[in-house]
Tab-separated table of C-alpha atoms in Angstrom:
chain	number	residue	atom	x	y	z
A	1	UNK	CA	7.311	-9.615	26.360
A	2	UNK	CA	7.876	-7.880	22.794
A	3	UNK	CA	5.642	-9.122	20.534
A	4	UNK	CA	7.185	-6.559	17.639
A	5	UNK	CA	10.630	-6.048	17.119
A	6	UNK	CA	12.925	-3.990	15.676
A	7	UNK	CA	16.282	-5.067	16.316
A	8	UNK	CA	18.258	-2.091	14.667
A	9	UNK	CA	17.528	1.155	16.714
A	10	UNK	CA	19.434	3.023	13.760
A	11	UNK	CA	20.246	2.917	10.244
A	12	UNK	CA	22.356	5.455	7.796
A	13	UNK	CA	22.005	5.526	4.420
A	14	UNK	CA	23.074	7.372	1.271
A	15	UNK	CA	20.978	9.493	-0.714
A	16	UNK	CA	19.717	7.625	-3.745
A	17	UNK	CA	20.566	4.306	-2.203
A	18	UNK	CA	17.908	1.642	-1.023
A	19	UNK	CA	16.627	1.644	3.267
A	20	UNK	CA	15.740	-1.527	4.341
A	21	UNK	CA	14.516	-1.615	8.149
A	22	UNK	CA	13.221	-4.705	9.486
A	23	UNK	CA	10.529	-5.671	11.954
A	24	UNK	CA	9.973	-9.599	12.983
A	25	UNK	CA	6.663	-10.425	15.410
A	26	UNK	CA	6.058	-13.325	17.659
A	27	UNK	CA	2.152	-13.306	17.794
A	28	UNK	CA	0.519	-15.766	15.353
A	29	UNK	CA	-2.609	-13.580	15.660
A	30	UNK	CA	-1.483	-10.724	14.009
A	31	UNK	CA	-2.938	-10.223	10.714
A	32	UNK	CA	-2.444	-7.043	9.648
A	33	UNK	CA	0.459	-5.128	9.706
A	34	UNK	CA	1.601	-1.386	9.677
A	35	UNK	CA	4.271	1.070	9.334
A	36	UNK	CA	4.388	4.434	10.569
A	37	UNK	CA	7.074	7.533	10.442
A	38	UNK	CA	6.773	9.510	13.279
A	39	UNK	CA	9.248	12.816	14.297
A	40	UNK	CA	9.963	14.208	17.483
A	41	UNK	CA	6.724	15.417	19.599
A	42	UNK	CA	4.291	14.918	17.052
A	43	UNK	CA	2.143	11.859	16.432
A	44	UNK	CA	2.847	8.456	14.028
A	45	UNK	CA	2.380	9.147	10.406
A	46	UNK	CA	0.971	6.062	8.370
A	47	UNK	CA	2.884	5.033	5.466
A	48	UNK	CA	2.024	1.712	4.193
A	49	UNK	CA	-0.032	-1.163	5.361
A	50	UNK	CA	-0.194	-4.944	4.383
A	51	UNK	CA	-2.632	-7.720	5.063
A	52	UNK	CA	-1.453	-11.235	6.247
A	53	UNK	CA	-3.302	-12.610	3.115
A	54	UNK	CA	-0.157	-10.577	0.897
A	55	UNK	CA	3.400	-11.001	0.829
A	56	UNK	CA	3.846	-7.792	-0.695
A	57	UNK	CA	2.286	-4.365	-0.979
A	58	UNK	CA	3.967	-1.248	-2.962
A	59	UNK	CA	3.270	2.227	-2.474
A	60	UNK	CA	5.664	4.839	-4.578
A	61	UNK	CA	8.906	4.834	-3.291
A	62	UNK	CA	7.449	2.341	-0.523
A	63	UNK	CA	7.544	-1.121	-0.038
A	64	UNK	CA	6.341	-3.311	2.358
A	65	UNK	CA	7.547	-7.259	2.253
A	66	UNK	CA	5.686	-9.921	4.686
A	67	UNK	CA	7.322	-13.266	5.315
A	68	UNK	CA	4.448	-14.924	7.572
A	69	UNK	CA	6.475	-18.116	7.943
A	70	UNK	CA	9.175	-16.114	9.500
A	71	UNK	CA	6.760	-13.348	11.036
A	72	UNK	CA	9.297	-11.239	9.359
A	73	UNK	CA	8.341	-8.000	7.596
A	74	UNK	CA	10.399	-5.406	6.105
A	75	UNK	CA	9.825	-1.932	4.888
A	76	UNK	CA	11.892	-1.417	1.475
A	77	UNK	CA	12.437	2.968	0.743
A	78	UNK	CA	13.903	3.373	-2.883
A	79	UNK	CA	15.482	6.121	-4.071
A	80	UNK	CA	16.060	7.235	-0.398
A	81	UNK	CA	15.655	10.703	0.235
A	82	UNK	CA	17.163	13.466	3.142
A	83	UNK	CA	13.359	14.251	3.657
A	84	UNK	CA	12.741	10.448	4.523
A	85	UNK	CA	15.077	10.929	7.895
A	86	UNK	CA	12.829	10.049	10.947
A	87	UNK	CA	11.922	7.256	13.386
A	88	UNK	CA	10.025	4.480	11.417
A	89	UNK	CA	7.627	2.235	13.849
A	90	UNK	CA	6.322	-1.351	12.483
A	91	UNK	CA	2.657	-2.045	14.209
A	92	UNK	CA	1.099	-4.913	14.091
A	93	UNK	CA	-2.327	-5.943	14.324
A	94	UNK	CA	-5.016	-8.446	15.534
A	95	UNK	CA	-7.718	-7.209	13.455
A	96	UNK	CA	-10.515	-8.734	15.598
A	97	UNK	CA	-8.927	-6.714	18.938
A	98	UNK	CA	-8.489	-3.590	16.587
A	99	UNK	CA	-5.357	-2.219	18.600
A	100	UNK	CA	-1.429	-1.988	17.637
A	101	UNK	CA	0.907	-3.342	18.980
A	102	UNK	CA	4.301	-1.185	18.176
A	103	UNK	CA	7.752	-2.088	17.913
A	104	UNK	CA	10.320	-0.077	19.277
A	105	UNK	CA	11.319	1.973	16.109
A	106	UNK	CA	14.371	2.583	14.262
A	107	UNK	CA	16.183	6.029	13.464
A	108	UNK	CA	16.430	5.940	9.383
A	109	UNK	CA	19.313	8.900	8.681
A	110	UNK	CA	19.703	9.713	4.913
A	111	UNK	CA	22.838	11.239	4.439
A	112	UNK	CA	22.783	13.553	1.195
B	1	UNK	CA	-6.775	12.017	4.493
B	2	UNK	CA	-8.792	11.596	8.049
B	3	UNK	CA	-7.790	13.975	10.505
B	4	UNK	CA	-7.699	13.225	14.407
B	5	UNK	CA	-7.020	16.420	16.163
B	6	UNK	CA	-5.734	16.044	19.838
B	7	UNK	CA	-5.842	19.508	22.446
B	8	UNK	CA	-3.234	20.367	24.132
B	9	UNK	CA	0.013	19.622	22.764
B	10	UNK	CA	1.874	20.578	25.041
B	11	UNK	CA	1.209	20.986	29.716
B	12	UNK	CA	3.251	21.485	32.007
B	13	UNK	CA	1.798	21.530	35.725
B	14	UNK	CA	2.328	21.063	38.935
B	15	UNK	CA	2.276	17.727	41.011
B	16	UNK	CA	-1.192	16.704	42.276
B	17	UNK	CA	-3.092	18.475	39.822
B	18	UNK	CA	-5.673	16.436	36.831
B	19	UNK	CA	-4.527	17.224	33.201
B	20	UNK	CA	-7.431	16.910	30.853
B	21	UNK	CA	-6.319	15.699	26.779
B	22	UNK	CA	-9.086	15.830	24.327
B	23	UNK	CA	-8.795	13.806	20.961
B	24	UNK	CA	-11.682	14.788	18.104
B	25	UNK	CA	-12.018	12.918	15.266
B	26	UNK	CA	-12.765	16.080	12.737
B	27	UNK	CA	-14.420	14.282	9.433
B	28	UNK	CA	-15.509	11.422	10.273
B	29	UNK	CA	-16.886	8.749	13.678
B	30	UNK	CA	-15.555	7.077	15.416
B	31	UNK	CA	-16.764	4.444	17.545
B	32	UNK	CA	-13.145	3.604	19.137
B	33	UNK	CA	-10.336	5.197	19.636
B	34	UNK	CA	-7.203	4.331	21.329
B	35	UNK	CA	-4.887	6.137	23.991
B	36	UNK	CA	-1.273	5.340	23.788
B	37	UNK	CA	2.018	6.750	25.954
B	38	UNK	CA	5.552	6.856	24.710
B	39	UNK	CA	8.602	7.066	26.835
B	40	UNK	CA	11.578	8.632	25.732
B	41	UNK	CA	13.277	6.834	23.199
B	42	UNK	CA	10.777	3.577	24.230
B	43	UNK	CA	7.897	2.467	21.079
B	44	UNK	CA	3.890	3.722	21.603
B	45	UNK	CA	2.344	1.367	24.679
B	46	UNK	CA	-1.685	1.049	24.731
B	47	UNK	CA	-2.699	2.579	27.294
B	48	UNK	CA	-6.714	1.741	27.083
B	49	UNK	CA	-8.972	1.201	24.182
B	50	UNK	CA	-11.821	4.022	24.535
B	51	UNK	CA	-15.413	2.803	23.238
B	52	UNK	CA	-18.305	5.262	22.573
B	53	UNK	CA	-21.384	4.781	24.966
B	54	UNK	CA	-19.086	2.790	26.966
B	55	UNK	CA	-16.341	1.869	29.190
B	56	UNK	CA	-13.275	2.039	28.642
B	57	UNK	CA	-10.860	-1.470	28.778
B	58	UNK	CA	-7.690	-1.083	30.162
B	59	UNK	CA	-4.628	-2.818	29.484
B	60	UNK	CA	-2.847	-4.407	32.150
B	61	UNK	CA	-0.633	-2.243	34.570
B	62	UNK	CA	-2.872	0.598	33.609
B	63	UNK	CA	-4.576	2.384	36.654
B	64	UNK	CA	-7.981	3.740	35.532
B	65	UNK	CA	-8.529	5.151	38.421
B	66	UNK	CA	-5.517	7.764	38.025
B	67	UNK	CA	-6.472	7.603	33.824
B	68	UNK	CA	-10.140	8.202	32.929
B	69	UNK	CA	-11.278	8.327	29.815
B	70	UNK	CA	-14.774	9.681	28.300
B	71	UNK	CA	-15.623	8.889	25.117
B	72	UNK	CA	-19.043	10.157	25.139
B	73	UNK	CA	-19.844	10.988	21.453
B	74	UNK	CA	-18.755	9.571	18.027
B	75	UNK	CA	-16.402	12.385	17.746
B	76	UNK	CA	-14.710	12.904	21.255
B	77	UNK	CA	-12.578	10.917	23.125
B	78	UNK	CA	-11.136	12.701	26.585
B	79	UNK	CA	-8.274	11.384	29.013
B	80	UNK	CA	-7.956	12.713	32.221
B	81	UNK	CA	-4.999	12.128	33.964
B	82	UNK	CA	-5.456	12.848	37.685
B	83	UNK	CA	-3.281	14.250	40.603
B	84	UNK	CA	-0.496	13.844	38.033
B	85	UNK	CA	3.214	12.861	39.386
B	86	UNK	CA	6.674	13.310	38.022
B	87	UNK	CA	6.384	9.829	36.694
B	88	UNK	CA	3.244	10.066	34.998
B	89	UNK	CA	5.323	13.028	32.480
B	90	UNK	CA	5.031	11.305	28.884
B	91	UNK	CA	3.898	11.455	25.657
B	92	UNK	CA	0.306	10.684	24.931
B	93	UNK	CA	-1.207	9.603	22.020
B	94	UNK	CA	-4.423	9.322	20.423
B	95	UNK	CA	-5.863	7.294	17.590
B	96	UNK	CA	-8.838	6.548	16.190
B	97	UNK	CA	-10.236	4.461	13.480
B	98	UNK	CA	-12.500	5.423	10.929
B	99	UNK	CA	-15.018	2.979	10.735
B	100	UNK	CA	-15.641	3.114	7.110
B	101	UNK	CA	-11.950	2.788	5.991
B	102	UNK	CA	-10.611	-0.425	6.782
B	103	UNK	CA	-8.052	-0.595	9.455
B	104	UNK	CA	-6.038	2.207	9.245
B	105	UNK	CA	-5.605	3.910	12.148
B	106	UNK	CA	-5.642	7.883	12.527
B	107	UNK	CA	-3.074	9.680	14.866
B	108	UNK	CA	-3.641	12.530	16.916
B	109	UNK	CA	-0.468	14.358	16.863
B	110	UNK	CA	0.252	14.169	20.297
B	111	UNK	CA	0.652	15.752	23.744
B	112	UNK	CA	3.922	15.985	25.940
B	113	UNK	CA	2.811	16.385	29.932
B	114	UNK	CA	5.748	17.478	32.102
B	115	UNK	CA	4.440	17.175	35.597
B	116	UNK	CA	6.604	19.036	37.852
């Protein structure tokens, strides 16, 4: 049973242009939400977190949109960049169990 | 930012033999950390949720018996995986939070065991 989801194990984009990837949860108890960029062999980098309590949190070039009727969130990158290539997880949370729960990532290409 | 440093990277050994992965939380405690193990091409699974001063809770399908895990200071979280098999090659994880700063969680970056 997935309890995250990421629906689109890849994504291309232009240089310059806007990534969107997209993450939608099942478990009401989730409260907290993460996303991470992570490369081959090496472990999860955080990028940008947002509380259930927010609908939106903006970091940079980072966004991070929460739709809790929907248990949809969505991780906005603007301008994309080549560097920004990598596999980007969404976690999810139950902040009184303290553990993530991962969805299954998707491949974010930026093409120059 | 906090740094979670995580010994070896990378093991390759024979079948039948215990592997040994250390995870240190370098400037700061921490009172739990977390083991996880990714597949290839499959998302980070909790493996077991490792609690200073005490045991460690398993998640379900998880043998503890053939994964034990120490955590026996604020700073130090072990897994030993023992009489590895074929199957049991993977990428492990560690993570830890940093009890001061909210719920972000700190990743180790990582060990690949390739049991032969």
């Amino acid at each position: 049973d997935q309890q995250v989801k990421q629906n689109s194990p890849s994504l291309s984009v232009q240089e310059g242009r806007i990534s969107i990837l997209n993450c939608d949860y099942t478990n009401s108890m989730f409260d907290y939400f993460l996303w991470y960029k992570k490369y081959p062999a090496e472990g999860p980098t955080f990028l940008i977190s947002i509380s259930s309590i927010k609908d939106k949190n903006e970091d940079g070039r980072f966004t991070v949109f929460l739709n809790k009727s929907a248990k949809h969130l969505s991780l906005h990158i603007v301008p994309s960049q080549p560097g920004d290539s990598a596999v980007y997880f969404c976690a999810a949370m139950d902040t009184g169990r303290r553990a993530l729960t991962f969805g299954s990532g998707t491949r974010l290409q930026v093409q120059p | 930012g906090a740094v979670v440093s995580q010994h070896p990277s990378w093991v390759i050994c024979k079948s039948g033999t215990s592997v040994k992965i250390e995870c240190r939380s370098l400037d700061f405690q921490a009172t739990t950390m977390f083991w996880y193990r990714q597949f290839p091409k499959q998302s980070l699974m909790l493996m077991a949720t490792s609690n200073e001063g005490s045991k460690a809770t398993y998640e379900q399908g998880v043998e503890k018996d053939k994964f034990l895990i120490n955590h026996a200071s604020l700073t130090l979280s072990t897994l030993t995986v023992t009489s590895a098999h074929p199957e049991d090659s993977s990428f492990y994880i560690c993570s830890a939070i940093e009890d001061t700063r909210g719920e972000k969680l700190f990743f180790g970056s990582g060990t690949q065991l390739s049991v032969l």
